PDB file of C-alpha atoms in Angstrom:
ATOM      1  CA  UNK A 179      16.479  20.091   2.713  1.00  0.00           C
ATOM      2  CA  UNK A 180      12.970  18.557   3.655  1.00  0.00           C
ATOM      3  CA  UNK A 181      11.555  19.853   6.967  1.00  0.00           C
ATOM      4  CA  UNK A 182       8.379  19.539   9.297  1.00  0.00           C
ATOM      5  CA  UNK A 183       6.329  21.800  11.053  1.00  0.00           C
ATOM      6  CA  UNK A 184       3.547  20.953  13.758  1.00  0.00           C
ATOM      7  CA  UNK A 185       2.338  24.071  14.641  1.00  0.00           C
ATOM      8  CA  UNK A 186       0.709  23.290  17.837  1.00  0.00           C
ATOM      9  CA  UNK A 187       2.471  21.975  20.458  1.00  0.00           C
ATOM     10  CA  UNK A 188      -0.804  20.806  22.559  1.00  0.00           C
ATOM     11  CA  UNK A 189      -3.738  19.360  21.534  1.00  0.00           C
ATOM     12  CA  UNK A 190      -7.243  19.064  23.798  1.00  0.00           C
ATOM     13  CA  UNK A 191      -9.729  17.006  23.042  1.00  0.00           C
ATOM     14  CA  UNK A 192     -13.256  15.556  24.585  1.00  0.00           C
ATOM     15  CA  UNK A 193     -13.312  11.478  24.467  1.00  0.00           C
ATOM     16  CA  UNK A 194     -15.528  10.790  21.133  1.00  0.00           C
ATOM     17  CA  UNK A 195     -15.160  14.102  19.483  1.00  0.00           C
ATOM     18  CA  UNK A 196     -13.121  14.252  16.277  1.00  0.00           C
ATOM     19  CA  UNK A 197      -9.313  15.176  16.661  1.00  0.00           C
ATOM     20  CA  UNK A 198      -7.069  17.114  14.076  1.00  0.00           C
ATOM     21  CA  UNK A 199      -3.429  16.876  14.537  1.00  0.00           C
ATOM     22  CA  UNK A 200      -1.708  19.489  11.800  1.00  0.00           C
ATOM     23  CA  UNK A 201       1.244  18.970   9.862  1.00  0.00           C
ATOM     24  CA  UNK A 202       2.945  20.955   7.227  1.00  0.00           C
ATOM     25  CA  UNK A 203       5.615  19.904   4.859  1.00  0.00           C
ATOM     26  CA  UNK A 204       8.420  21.430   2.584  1.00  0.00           C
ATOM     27  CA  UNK A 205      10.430  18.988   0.105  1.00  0.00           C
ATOM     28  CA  UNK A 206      12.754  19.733  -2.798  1.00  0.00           C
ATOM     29  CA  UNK A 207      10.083  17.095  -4.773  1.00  0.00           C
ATOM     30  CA  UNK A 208       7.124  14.824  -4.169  1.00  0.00           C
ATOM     31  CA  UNK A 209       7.173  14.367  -0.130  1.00  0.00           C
ATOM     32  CA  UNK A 210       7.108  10.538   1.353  1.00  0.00           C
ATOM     33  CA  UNK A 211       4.989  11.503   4.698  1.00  0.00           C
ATOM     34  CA  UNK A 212       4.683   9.412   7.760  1.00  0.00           C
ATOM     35  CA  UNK A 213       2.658   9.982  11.289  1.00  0.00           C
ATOM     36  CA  UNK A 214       4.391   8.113  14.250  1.00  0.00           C
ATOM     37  CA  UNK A 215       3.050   7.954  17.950  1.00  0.00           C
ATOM     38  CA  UNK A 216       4.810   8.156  21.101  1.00  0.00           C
ATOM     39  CA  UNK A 217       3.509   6.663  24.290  1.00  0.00           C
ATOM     40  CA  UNK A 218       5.665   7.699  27.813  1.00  0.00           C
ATOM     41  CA  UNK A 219       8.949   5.762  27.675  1.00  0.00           C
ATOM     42  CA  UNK A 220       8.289   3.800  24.291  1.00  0.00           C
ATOM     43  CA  UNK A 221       9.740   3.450  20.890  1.00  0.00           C
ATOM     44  CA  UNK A 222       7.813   5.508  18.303  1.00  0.00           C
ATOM     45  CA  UNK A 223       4.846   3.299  16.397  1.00  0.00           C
ATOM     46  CA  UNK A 224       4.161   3.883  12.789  1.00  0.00           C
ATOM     47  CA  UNK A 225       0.665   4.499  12.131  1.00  0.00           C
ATOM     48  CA  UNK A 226       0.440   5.807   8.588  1.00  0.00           C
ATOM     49  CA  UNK A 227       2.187   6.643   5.709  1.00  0.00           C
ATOM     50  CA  UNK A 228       1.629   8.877   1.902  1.00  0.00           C
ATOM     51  CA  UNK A 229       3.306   8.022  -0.925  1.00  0.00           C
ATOM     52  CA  UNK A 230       1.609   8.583  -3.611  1.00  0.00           C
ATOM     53  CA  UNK A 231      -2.653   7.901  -4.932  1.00  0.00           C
ATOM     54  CA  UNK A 232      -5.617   8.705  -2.715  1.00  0.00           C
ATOM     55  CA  UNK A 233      -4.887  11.512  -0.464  1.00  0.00           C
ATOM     56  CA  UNK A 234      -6.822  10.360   1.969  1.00  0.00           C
ATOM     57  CA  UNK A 235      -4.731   7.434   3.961  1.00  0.00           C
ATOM     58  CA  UNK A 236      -5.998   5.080   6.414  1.00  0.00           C
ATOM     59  CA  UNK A 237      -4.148   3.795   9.216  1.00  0.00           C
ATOM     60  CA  UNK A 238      -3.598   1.692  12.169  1.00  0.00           C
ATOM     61  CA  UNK A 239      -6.215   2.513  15.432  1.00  0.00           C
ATOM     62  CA  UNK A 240      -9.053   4.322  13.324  1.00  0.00           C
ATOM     63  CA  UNK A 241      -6.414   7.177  12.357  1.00  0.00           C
ATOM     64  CA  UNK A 242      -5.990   8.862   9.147  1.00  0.00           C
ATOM     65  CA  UNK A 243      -4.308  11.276   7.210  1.00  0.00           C
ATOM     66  CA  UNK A 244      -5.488  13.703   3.932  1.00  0.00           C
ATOM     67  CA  UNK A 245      -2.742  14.887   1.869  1.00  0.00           C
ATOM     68  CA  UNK A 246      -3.097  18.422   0.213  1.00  0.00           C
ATOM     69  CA  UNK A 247      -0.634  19.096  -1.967  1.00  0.00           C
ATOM     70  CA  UNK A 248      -1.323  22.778  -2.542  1.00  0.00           C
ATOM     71  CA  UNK A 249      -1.214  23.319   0.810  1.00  0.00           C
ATOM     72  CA  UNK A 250       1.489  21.108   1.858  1.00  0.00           C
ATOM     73  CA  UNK A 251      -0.247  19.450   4.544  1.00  0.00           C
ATOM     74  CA  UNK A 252      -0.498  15.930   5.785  1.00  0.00           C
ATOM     75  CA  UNK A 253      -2.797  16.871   8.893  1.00  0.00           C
ATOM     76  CA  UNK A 254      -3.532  13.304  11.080  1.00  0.00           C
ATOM     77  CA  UNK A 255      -7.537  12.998  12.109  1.00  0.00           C
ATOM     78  CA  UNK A 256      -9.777  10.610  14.056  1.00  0.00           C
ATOM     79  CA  UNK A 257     -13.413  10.702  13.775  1.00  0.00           C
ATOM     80  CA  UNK A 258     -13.806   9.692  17.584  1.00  0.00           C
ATOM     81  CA  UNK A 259     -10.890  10.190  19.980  1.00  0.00           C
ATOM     82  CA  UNK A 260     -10.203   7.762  22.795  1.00  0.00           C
ATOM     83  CA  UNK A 261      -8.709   8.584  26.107  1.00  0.00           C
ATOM     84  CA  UNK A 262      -6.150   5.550  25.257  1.00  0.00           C
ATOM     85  CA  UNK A 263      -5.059   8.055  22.241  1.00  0.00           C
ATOM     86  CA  UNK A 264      -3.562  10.251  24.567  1.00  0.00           C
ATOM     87  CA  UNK A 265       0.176  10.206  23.325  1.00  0.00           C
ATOM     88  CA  UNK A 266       2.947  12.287  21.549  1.00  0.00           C
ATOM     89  CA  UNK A 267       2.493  12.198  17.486  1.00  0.00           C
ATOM     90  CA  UNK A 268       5.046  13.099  15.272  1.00  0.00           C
ATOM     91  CA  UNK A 269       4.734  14.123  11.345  1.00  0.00           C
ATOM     92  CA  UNK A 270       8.071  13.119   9.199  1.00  0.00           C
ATOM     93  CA  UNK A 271       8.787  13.433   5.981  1.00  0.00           C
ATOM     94  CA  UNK A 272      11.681  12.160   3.237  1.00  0.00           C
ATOM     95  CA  UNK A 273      12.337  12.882  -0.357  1.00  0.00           C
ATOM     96  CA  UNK A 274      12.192  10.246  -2.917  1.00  0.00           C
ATOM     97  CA  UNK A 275      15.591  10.229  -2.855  1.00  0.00           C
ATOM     98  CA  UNK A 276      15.790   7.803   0.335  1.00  0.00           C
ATOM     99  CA  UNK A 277      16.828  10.282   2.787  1.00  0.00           C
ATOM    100  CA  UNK A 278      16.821   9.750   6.439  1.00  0.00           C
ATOM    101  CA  UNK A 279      13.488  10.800   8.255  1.00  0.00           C
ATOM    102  CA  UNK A 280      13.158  14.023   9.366  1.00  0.00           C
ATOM    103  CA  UNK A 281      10.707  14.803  12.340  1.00  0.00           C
ATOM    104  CA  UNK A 282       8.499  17.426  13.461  1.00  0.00           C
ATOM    105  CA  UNK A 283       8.700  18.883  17.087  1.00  0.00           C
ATOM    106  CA  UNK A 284       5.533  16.405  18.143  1.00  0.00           C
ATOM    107  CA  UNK A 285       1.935  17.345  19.341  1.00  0.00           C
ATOM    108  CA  UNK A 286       0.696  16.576  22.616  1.00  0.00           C
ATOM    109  CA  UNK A 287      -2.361  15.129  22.297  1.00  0.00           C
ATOM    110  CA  UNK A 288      -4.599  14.718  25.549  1.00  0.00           C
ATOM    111  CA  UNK A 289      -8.058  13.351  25.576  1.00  0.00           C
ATOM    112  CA  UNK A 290     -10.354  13.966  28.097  1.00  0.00           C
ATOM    113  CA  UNK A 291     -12.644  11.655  29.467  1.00  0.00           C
TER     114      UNK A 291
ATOM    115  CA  UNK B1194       6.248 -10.341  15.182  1.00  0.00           C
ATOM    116  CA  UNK B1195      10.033  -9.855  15.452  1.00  0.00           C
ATOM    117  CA  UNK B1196      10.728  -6.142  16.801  1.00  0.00           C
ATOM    118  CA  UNK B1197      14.062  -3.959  17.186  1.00  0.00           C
ATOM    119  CA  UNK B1198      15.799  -5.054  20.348  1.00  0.00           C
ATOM    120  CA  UNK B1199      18.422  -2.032  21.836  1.00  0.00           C
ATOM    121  CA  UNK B1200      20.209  -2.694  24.895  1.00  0.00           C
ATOM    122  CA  UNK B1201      21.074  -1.494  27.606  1.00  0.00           C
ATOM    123  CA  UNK B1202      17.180   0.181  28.096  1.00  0.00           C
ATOM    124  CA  UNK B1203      19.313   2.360  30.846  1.00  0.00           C
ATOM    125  CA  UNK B1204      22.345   3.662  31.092  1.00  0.00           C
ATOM    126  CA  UNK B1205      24.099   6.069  33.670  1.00  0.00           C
ATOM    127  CA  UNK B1206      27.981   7.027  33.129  1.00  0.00           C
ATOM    128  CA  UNK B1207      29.704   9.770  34.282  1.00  0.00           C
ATOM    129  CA  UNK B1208      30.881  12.967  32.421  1.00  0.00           C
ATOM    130  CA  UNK B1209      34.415  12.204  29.836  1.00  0.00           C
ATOM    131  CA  UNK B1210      33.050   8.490  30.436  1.00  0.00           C
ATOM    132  CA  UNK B1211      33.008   5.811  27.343  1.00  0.00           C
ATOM    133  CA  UNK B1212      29.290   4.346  26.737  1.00  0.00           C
ATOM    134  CA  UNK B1213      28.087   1.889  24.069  1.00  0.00           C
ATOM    135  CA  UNK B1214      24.407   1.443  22.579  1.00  0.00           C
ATOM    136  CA  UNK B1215      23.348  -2.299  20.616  1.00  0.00           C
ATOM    137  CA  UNK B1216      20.731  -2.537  18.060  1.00  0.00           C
ATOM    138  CA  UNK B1217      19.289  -5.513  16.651  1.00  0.00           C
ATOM    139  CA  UNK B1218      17.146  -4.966  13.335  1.00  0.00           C
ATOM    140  CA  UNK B1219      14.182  -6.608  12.853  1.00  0.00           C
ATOM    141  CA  UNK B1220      15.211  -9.688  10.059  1.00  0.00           C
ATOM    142  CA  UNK B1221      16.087  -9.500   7.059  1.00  0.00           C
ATOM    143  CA  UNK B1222      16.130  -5.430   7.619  1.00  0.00           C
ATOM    144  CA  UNK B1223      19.225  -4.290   5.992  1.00  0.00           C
ATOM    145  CA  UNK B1224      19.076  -0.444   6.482  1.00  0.00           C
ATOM    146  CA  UNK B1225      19.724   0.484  10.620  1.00  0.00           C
ATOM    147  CA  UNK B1226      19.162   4.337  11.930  1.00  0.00           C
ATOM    148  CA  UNK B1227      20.414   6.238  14.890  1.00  0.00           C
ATOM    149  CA  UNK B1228      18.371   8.783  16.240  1.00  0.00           C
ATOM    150  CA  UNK B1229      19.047  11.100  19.116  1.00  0.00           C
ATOM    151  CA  UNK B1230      16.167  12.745  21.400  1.00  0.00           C
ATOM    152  CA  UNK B1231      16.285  15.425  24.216  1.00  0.00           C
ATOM    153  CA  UNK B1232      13.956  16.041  26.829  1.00  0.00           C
ATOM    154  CA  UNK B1233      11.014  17.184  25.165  1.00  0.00           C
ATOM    155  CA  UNK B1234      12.352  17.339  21.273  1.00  0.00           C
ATOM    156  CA  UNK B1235      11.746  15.753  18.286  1.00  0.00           C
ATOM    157  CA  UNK B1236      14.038  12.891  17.123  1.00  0.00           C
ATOM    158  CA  UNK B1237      17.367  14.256  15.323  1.00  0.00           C
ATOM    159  CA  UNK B1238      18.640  11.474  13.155  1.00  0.00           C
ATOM    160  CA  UNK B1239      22.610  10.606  13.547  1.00  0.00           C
ATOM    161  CA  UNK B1240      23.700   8.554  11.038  1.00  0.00           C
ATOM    162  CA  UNK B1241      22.467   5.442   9.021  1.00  0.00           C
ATOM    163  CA  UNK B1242      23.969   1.927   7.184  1.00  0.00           C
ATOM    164  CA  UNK B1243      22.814   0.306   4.531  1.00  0.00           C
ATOM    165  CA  UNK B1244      24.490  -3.179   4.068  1.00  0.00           C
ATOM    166  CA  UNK B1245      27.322  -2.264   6.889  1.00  0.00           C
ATOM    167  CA  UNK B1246      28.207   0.689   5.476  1.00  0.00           C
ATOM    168  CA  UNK B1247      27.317   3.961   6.056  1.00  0.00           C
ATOM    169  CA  UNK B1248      25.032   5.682   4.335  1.00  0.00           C
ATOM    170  CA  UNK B1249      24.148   8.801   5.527  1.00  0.00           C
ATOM    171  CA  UNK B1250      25.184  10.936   8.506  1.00  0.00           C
ATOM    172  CA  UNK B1251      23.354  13.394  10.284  1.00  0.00           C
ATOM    173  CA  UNK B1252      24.125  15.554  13.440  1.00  0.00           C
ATOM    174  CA  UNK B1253      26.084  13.053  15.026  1.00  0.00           C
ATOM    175  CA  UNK B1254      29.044  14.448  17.368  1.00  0.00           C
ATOM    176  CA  UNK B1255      32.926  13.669  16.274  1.00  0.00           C
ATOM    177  CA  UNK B1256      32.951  11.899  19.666  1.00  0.00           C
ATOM    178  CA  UNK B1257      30.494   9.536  18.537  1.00  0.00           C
ATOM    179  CA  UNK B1258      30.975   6.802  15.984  1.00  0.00           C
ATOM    180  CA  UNK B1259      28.864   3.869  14.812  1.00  0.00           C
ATOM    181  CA  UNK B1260      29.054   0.821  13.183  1.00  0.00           C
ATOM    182  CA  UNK B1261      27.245  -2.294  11.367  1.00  0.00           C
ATOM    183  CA  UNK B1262      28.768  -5.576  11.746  1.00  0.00           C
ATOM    184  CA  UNK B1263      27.840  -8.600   9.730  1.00  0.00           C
ATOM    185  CA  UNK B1264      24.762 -10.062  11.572  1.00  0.00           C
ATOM    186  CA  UNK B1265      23.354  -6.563  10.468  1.00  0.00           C
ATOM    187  CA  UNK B1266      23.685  -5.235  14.255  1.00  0.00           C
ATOM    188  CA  UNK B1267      24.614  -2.059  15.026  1.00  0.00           C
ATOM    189  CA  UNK B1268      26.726  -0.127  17.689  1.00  0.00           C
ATOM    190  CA  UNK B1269      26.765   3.499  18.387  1.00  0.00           C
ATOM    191  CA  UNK B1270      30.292   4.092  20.455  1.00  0.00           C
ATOM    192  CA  UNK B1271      29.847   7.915  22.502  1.00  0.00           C
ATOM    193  CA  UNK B1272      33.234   8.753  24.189  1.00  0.00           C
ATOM    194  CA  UNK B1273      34.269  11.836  26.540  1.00  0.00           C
ATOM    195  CA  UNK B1274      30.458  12.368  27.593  1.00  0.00           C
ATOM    196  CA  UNK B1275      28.819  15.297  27.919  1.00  0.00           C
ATOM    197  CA  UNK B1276      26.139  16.682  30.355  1.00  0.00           C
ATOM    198  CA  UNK B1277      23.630  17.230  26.567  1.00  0.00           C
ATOM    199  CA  UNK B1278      24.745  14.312  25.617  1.00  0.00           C
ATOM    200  CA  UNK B1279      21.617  12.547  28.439  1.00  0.00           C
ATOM    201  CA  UNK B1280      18.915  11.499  25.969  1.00  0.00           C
ATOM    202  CA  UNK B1281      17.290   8.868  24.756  1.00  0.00           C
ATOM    203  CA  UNK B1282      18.785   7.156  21.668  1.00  0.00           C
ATOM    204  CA  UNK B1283      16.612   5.310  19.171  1.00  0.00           C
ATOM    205  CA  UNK B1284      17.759   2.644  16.673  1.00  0.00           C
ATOM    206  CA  UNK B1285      15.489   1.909  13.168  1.00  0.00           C
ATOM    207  CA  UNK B1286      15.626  -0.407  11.071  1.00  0.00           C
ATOM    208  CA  UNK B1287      14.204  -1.117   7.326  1.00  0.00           C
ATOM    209  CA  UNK B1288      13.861  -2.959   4.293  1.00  0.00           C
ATOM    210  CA  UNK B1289      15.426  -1.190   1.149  1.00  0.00           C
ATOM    211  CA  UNK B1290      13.572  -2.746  -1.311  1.00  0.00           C
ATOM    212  CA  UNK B1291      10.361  -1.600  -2.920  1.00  0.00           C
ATOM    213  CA  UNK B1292      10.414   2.248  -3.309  1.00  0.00           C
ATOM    214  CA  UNK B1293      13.189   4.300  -2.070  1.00  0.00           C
ATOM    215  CA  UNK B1294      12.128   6.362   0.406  1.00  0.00           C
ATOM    216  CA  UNK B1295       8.713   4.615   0.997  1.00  0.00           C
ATOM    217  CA  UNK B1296       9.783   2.170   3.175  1.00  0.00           C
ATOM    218  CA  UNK B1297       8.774   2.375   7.139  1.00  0.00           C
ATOM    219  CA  UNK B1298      11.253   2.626   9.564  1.00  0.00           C
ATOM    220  CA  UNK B1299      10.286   0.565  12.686  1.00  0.00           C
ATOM    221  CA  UNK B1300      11.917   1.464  15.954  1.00  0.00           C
ATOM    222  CA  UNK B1301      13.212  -0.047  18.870  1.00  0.00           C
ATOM    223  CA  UNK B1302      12.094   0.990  22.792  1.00  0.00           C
ATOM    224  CA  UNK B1303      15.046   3.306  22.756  1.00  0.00           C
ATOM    225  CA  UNK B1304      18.326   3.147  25.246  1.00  0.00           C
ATOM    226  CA  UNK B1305      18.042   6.253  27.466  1.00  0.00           C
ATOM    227  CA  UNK B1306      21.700   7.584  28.554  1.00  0.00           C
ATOM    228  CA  UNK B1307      21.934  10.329  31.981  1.00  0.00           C
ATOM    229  CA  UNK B1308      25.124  11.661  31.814  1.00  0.00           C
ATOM    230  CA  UNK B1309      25.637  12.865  35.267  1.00  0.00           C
TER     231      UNK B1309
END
């Protein structure tokens, strides 16, 4: 069965400096991987998504991802946070087999003006 | 664009009380999820239908079932409530064309049930 970790539960970060949300991964095969945000009472927004060529991904709001297959990470990264980023992010993951997406426990993200 | 509408956006019943969640998928979307989240957890997916059936089923409770009718929308039914059963309750939908398991699942704003 395909799972998620996020291994922090709370990330801090200065408006403008870069931000690194981790993710780690573990699929029976090759992993689909997806980043989703969160904002206080909202749906969850897609922002990226890996399925297969560069492993670097590029996403919606300046985000992006880098899949590393040897470490089985899709870690989510922004080159200059905003304040308005502030928001719960969530790593999933599926199988190519079309399996329902399964979630990580979310990071925090707060960024500090 | 078009989004996932879910209704009611709030709903308060009492415990061993009947409640009933509606999902519209985005057009043309034939593939609807159910997804459960607590306070402060990730999202724990119920159970899904492709084409009104079902397709997969996840951690959903035997006193909840679910349904797709033929305009493609979706009903999750929760009977004899529980006090864990307060949460917020997302519906997904997706295309299922393309590459299995590539496909994005967009969600709706989410019904939030207290179970008092």
């Amino acid at each position: 069965a395909q799972s998620v970790a996020q291994p922090e539960d709370q990330v801090n970060v200065a408006e403008g400096n870069p931000l690194t949300v981790k993710c780690t991964y573990s699929v029976s095969g090759n992993p689909y991987l997806f980043w989703y945000v969160q904002y206080p009472n909202r749906g969850l927004q897609f922002l990226l998504k890996y399925i297969t060529g560069d492993n670097l991904v590029k996403g919606s709001y300046g985000f992006e991802a880098e899949f590393n297959k040897s470490q089985t990470s899709f870690h989510l990264k922004k080159p200059s946070a905003l304040v308005s980023d502030s928001a719960l992010y969530f790593c999933a993951v599926r199988d190519m087999a079309d399996t329902p997406l399964v979630f990580g426990k979310g990071t925090r993200l707060s960024v500090i003006a | 664009a078009a989004g996932v509408i879910q209704s009611p956006r709030h709903l308060i019943k009492e415990k061993r009380e009947t409640a009933t969640l509606k999902c519209y998928p985005i057009p043309r979307h034939d593939t609807v999820y159910w997804y459960q989240q607590g306070p402060g957890q990730d999202p724990q997916f119920l159970i899904s239908f492709y084409e009104k059936m079902q397709s997969d089923k996840g951690s959903i409770p035997d006193r909840f079932s679910a349904q797709q009718f033929s305009d493609y929308h979706s009903e999750l039914n929760m009977s004899s409530l529980e006090l864990g059963d307060s949460a917020l309750y997302f519906c997904a939908s997706s295309t299922s064309t393309g590459v299995p398991g590539a496909n994005v699942l967009t969600f709706g704003a989410g019904s939030r049930l207290t179970v008092l």
